[in-house]
Tab-separated table of C-alpha atoms in Angstrom:
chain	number	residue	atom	x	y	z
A	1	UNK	CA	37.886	88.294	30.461
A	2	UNK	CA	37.557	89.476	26.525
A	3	UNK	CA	39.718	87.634	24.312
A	4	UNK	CA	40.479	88.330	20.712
A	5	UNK	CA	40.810	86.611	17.357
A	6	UNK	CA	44.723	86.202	18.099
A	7	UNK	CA	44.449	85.893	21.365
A	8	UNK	CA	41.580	82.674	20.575
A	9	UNK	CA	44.288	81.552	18.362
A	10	UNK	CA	46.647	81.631	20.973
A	11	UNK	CA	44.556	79.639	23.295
A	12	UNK	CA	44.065	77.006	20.506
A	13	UNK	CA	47.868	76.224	19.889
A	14	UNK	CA	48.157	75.592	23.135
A	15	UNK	CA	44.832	74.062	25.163
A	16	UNK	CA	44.434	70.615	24.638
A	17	UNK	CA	42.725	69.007	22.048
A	18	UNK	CA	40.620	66.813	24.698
A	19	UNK	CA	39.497	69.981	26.784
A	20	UNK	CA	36.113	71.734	25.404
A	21	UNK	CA	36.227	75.524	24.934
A	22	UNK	CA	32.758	77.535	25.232
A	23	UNK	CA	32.575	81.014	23.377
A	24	UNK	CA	30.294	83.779	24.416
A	25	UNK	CA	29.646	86.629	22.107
A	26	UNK	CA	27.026	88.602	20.230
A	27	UNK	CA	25.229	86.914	17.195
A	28	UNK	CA	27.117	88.272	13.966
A	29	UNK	CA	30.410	88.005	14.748
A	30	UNK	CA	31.517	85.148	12.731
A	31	UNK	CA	32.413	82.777	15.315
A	32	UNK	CA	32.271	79.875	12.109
A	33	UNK	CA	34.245	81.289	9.546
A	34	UNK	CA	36.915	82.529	12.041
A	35	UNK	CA	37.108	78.808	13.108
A	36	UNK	CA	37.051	77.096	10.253
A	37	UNK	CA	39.575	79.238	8.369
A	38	UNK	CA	41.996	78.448	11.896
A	39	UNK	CA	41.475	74.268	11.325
A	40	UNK	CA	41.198	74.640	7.777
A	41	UNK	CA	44.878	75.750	7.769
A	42	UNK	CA	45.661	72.677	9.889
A	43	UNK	CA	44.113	70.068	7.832
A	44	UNK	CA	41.319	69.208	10.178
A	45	UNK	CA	37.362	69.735	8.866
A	46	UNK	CA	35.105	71.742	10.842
A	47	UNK	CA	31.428	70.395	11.598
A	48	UNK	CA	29.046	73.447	12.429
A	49	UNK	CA	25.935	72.098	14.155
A	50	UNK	CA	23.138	74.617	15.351
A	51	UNK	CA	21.662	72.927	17.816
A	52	UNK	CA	18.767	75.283	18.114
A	53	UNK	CA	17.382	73.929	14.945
A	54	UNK	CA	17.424	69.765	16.497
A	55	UNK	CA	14.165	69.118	17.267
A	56	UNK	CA	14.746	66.100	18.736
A	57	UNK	CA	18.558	64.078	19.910
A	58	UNK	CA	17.973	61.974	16.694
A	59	UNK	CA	19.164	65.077	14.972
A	60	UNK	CA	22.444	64.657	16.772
A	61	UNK	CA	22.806	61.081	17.210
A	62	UNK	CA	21.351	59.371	14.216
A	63	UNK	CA	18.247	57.100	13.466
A	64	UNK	CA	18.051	53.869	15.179
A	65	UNK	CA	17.642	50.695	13.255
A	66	UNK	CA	17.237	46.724	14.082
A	67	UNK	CA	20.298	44.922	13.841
A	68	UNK	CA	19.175	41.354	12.378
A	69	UNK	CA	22.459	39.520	13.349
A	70	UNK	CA	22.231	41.013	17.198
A	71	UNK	CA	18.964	41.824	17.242
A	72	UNK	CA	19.671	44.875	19.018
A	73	UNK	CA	18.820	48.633	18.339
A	74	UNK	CA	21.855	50.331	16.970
A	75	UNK	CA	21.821	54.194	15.541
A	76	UNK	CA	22.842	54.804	12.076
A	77	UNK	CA	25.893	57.143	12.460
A	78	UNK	CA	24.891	61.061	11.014
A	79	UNK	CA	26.259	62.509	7.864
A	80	UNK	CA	28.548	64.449	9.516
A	81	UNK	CA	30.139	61.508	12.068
A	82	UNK	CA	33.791	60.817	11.141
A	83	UNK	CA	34.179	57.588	10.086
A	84	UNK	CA	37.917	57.981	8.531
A	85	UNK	CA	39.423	58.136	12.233
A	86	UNK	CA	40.745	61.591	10.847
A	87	UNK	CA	39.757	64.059	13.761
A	88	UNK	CA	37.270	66.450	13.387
A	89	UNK	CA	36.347	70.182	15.249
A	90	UNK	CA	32.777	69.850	15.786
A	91	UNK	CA	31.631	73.760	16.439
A	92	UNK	CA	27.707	73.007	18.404
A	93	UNK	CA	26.740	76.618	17.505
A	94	UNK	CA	23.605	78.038	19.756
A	95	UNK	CA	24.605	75.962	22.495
A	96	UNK	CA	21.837	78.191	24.684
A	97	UNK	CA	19.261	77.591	22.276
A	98	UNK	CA	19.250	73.689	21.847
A	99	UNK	CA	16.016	72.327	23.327
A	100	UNK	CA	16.642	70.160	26.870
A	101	UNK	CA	16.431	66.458	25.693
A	102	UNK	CA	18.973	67.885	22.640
A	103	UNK	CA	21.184	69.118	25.823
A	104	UNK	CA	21.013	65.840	27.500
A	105	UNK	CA	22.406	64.581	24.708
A	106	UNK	CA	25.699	66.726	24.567
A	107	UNK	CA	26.654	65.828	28.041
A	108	UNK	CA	28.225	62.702	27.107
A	109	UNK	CA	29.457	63.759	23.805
A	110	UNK	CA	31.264	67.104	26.001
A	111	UNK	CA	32.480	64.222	28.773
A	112	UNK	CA	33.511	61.459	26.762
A	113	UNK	CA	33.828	62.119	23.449
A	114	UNK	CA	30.585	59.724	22.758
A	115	UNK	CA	27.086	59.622	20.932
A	116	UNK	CA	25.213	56.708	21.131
A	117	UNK	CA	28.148	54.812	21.949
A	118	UNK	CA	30.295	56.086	19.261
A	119	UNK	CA	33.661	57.880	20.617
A	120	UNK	CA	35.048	60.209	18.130
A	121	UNK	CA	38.473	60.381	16.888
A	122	UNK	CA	41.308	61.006	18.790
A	123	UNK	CA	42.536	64.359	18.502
A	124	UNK	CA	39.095	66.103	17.840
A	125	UNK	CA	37.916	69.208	19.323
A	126	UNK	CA	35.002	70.249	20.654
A	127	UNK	CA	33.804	73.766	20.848
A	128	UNK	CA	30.492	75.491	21.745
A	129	UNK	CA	29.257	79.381	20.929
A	130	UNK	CA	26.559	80.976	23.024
A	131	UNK	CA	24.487	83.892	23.311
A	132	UNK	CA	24.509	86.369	25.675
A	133	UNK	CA	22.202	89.024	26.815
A	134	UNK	CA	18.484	90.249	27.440
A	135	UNK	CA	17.396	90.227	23.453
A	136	UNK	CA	17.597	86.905	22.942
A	137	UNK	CA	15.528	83.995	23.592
A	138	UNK	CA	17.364	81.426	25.340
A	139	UNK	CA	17.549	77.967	27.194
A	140	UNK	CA	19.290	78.009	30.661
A	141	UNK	CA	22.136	75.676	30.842
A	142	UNK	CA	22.637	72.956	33.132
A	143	UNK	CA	25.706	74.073	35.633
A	144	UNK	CA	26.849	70.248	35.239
A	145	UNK	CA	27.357	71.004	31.211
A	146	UNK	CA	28.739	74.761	31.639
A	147	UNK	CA	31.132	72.800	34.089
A	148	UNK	CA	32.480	70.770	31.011
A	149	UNK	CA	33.802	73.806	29.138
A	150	UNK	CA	36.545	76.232	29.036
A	151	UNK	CA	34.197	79.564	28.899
A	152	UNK	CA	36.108	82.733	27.223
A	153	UNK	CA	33.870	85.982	26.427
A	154	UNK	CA	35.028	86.075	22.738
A	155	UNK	CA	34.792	89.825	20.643
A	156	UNK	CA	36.709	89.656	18.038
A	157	UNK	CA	38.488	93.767	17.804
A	158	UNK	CA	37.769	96.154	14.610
A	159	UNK	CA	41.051	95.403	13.979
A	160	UNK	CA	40.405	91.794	12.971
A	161	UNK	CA	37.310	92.081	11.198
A	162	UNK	CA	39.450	95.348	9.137
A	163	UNK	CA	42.145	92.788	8.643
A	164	UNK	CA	39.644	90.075	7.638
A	165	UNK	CA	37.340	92.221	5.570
A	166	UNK	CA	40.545	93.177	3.464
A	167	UNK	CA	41.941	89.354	2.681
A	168	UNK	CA	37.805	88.908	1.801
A	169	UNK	CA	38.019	91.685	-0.867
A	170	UNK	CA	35.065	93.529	0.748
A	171	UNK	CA	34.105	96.476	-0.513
A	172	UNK	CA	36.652	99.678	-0.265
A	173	UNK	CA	33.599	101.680	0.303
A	174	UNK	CA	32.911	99.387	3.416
A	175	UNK	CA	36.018	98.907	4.988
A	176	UNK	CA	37.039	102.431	4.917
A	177	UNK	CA	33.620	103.764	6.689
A	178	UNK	CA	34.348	100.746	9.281
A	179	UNK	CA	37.684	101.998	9.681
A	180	UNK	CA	36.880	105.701	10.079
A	181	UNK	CA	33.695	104.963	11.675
A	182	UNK	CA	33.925	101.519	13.909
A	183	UNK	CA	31.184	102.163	16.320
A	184	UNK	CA	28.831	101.255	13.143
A	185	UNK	CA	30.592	97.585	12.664
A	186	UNK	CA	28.881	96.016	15.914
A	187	UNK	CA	26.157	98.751	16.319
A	188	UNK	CA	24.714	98.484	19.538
A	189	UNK	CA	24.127	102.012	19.730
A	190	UNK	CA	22.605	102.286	16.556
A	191	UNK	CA	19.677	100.296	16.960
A	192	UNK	CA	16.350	101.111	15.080
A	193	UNK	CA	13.342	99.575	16.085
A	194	UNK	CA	10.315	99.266	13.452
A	195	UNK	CA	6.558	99.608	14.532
A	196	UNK	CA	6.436	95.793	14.359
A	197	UNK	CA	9.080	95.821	17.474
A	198	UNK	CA	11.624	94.428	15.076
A	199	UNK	CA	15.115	95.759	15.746
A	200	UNK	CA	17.653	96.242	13.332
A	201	UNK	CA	21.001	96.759	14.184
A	202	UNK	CA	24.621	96.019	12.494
A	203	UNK	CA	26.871	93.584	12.733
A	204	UNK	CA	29.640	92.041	10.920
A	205	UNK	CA	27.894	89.586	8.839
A	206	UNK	CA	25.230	92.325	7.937
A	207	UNK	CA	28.071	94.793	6.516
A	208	UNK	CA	29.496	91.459	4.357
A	209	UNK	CA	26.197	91.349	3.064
A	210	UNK	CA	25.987	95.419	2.199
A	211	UNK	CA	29.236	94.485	0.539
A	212	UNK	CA	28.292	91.692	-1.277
A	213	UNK	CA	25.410	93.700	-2.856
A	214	UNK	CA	27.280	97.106	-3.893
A	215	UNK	CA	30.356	95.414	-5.073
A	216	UNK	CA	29.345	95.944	-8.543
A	217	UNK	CA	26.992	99.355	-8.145
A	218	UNK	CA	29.314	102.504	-8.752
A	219	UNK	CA	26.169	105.040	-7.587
A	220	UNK	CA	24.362	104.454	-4.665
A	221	UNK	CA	20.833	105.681	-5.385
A	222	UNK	CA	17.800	106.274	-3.586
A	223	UNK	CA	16.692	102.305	-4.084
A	224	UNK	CA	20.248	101.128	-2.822
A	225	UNK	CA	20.019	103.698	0.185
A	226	UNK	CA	16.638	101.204	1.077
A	227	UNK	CA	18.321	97.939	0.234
A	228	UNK	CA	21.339	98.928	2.419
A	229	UNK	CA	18.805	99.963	5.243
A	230	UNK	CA	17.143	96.889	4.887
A	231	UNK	CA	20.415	95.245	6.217
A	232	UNK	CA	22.252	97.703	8.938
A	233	UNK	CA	19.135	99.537	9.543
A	234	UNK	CA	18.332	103.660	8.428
A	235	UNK	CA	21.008	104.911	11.074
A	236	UNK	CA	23.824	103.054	10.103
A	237	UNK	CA	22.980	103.741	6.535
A	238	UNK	CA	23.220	107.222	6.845
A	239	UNK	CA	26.463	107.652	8.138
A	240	UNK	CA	27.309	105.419	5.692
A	241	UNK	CA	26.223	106.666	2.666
A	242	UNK	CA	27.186	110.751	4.113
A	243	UNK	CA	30.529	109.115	4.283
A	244	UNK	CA	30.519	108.099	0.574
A	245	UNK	CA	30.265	111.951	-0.272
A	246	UNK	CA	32.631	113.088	2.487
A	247	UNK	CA	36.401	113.920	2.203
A	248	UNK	CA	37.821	110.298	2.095
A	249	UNK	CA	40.742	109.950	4.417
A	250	UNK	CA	43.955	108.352	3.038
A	251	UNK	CA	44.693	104.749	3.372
A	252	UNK	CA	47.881	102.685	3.982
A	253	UNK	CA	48.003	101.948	0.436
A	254	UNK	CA	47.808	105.636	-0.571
A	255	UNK	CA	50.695	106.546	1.713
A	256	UNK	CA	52.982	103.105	1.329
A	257	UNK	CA	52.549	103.456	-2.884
A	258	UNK	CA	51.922	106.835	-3.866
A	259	UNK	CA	53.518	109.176	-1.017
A	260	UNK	CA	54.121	112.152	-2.483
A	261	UNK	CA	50.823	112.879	-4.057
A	262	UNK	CA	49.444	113.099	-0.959
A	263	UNK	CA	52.230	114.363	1.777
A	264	UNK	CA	50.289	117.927	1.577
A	265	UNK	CA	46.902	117.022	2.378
A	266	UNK	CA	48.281	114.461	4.806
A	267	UNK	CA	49.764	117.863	6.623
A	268	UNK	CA	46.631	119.355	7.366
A	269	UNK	CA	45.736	115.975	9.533
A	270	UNK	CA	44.713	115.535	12.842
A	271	UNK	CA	45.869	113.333	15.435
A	272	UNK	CA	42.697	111.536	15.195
A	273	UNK	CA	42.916	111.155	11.089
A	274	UNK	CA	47.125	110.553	11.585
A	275	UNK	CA	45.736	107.413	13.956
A	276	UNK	CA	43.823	105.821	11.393
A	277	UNK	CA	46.596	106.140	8.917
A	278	UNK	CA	48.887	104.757	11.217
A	279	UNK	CA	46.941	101.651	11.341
A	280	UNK	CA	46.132	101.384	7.815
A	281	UNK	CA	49.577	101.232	7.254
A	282	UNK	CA	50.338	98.495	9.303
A	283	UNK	CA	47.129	96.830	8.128
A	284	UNK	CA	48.293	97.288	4.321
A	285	UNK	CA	51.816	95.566	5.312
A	286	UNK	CA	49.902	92.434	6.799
A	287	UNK	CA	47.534	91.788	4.349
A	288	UNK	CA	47.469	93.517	0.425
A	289	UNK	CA	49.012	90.870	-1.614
A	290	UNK	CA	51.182	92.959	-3.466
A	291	UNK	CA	53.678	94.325	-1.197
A	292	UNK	CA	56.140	91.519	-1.663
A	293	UNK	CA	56.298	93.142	-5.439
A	294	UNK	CA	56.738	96.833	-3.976
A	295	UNK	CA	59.276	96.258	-1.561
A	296	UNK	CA	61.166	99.527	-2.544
A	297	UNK	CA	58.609	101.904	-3.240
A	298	UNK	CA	57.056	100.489	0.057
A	299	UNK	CA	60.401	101.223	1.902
A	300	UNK	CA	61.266	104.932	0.302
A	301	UNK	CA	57.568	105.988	0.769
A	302	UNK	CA	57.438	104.837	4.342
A	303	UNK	CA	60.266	106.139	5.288
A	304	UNK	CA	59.510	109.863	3.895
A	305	UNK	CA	56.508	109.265	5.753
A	306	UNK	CA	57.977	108.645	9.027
A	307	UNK	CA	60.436	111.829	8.493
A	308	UNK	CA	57.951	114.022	7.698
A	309	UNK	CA	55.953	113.545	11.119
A	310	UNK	CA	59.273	113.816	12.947
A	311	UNK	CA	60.550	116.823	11.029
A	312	UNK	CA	57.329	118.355	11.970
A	313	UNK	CA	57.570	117.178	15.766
A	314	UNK	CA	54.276	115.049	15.904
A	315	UNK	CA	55.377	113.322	18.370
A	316	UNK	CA	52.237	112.057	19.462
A	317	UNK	CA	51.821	110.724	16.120
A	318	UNK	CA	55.397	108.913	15.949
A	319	UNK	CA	54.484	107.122	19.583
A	320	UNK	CA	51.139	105.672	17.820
A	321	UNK	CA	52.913	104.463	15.205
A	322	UNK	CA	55.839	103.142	16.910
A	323	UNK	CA	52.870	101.078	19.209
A	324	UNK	CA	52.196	98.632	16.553
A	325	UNK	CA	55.367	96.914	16.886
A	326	UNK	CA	53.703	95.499	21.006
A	327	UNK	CA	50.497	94.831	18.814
A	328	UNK	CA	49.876	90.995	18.103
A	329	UNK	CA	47.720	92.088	15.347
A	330	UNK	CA	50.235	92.929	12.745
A	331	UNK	CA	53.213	90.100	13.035
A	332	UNK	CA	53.832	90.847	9.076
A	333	UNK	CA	54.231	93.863	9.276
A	334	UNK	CA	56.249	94.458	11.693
A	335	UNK	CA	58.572	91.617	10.221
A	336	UNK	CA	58.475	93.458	6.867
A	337	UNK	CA	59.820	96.836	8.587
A	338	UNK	CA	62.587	95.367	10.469
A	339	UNK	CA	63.908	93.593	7.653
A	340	UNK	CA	62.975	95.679	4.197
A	341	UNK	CA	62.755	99.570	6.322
A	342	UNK	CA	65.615	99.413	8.716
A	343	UNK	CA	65.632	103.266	8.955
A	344	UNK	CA	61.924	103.660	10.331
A	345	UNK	CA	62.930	100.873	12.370
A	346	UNK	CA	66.084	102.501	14.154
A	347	UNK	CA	64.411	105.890	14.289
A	348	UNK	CA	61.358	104.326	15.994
A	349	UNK	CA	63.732	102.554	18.884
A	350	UNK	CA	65.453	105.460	19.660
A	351	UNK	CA	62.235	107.584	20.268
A	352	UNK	CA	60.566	104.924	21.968
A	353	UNK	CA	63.887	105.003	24.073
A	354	UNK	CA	63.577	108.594	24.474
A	355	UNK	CA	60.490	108.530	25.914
């Protein structure tokens, strides 16, 4: 079963520190970063190791040396072995692509906590990503090791990358096509292949990189068109730069901060457009920085907002809205209505009661 990025978080304040956890997902998806910014927040490091570079287990276990008093072999402890007693997360990225002996080696380390006779510090965590599927080039893992992990199929939702991308500062050109557009952030339908056989297709760390490289470019030209291709690949890039010249559709931030410049073209809405407000909304409320400034304007604005659909019956629209507050994704938010928009709140129980 599919889990999340709350839903991994979830799992994490709650599984045991001594039981491994295996993640299976597409290549892309930021398995790291979303890790490391979890134990970062906890005070314990993260140690990424891609095993599918290791040649040999000396790239996992250290060197051996001579030890003149014993005069036994002992292995000089790698750069990244804790030797504070502080526990660590050690995150053994391309677990499928590690070479055999390089396997071997992990079976003790995922049993006992050991390498080269070494146990590591109470408290640390051990936790494995892996590749899945016919494009990629992969080692078949020992049942006896798969047997040593929790395995969870782990794809993170637009949602979290939207939510992410915004605390990043990406690009406002590049969240807003994800978020209109979110077939294009994991594109496996939009897959170009080149007459070399080379496949490009989009992904989450590709569309940091797009952002990354327009931040500072007002005009995208004709060169930036084949930079940006370069990255997604041409499909992608030509929904997204057609978007750039399309009618923009409003954000959370437009509605929540500025709602009566744009209550009449926010009448002529569909459901479908309506949707994506609704979420940018919430999305605004748990992540721009500034609403704990714009309490008021936030609350007057959002509550016209919410008067307006039900003055005009849009029902449909009021029930999407109102089924954020069961969504896991936006705790902030739906703190910050309760407690600063007690109107919207009230109005939105008694029509979900009504139902």
């Amino acid at each position: 079963m599919a889990i999340n990025v709350n839903e991994l978080f979830g799992i994490l304040d709650v599984m045991p520190a001594k039981q491994n956890i295996m993640l299976v997902g597409k290549h892309g998806i930021g398995k790291s970063e979303i890790l490391t910014d979890y134990f970062h927040k906890l005070g314990i490091p993260v140690v990424t190791l891609f095993l599918g570079q290791m040649s040999d287990p000396g790239d996992l276990i250290g060197l051996p040396r001579l030890d003149e008093q014993t005069g036994k072999t002992v292995f000089i402890p790698p750069y990244w072995f804790p030797v504070d007693g502080n526990p660590v997360v050690l995150f053994l990225d391309e677990l499928n692509r590690a070479r055999p002996e390089v396997l071997q080696t992990i079976m003790d380390l995922a049993l006992n906590r050991k390498l080269a006779g070494r146990t590591l510090p109470a408290g640390s965590r051990l936790i494995s990503a892996v590749n899945d599927g016919d494009e990629y080039q992969l080692t078949d893992l020992d049942p006896a090791l798969v047997s040593r992990f929790n395995i969870f199929e782990f794809c993170p939702s637009t949602s979290d990358w939207l939510i992410w991308a915004q605390k990043k500062n990406l690009d406002n050109r590049v969240v807003a096509f994800i978020r209109k557009y979110p077939k294009f952030l994991d594109g496996n339908d939009v897959t170009t292949k080149s007459d070399m056989g080379l496949e490009k297709t989009p992904d989450r760390r590709a569309w940091e990189k797009v952002s990354d490289c327009i931040a500072n470019i007002e005009e995208i030209t004709e060169l930036h068109k084949k930079m940006i291709a370069g990255i997604v690949g041409p499909i992608a890039t030509q929904a997204f730069t057609q978007s750039l010249f399309s009618d923009k559709i409003l954000s959370g931030g437009d509605i929540l901060l500025n709602y009566k410049k744009h209550k009449e073209k926010l009448k002529k809405y569909k459901l479908h457009e309506i949707a994506i407000v609704n979420e940018d909304v919430f999305r605004f409320l748990e992540t721009d920085e500034s609403v704990a400034d714009k309490i008021m304007t936030i609350a007057v604005n959002l509550t016209s907002y919410i008067n307006d659909l039900q003055n005009a019956n849009r029902n449909e629209e009021i029930a999407h809205f109102a089924s954020f507050f069961e969504n896991e994704n936006y705790p902030k938010a739906v703190i910050f209505i309760v407690t600063n928009v007690s109107e919207v709140y009230n109005k939105l129980i008694k029509f979900i009661e009504s139902l």
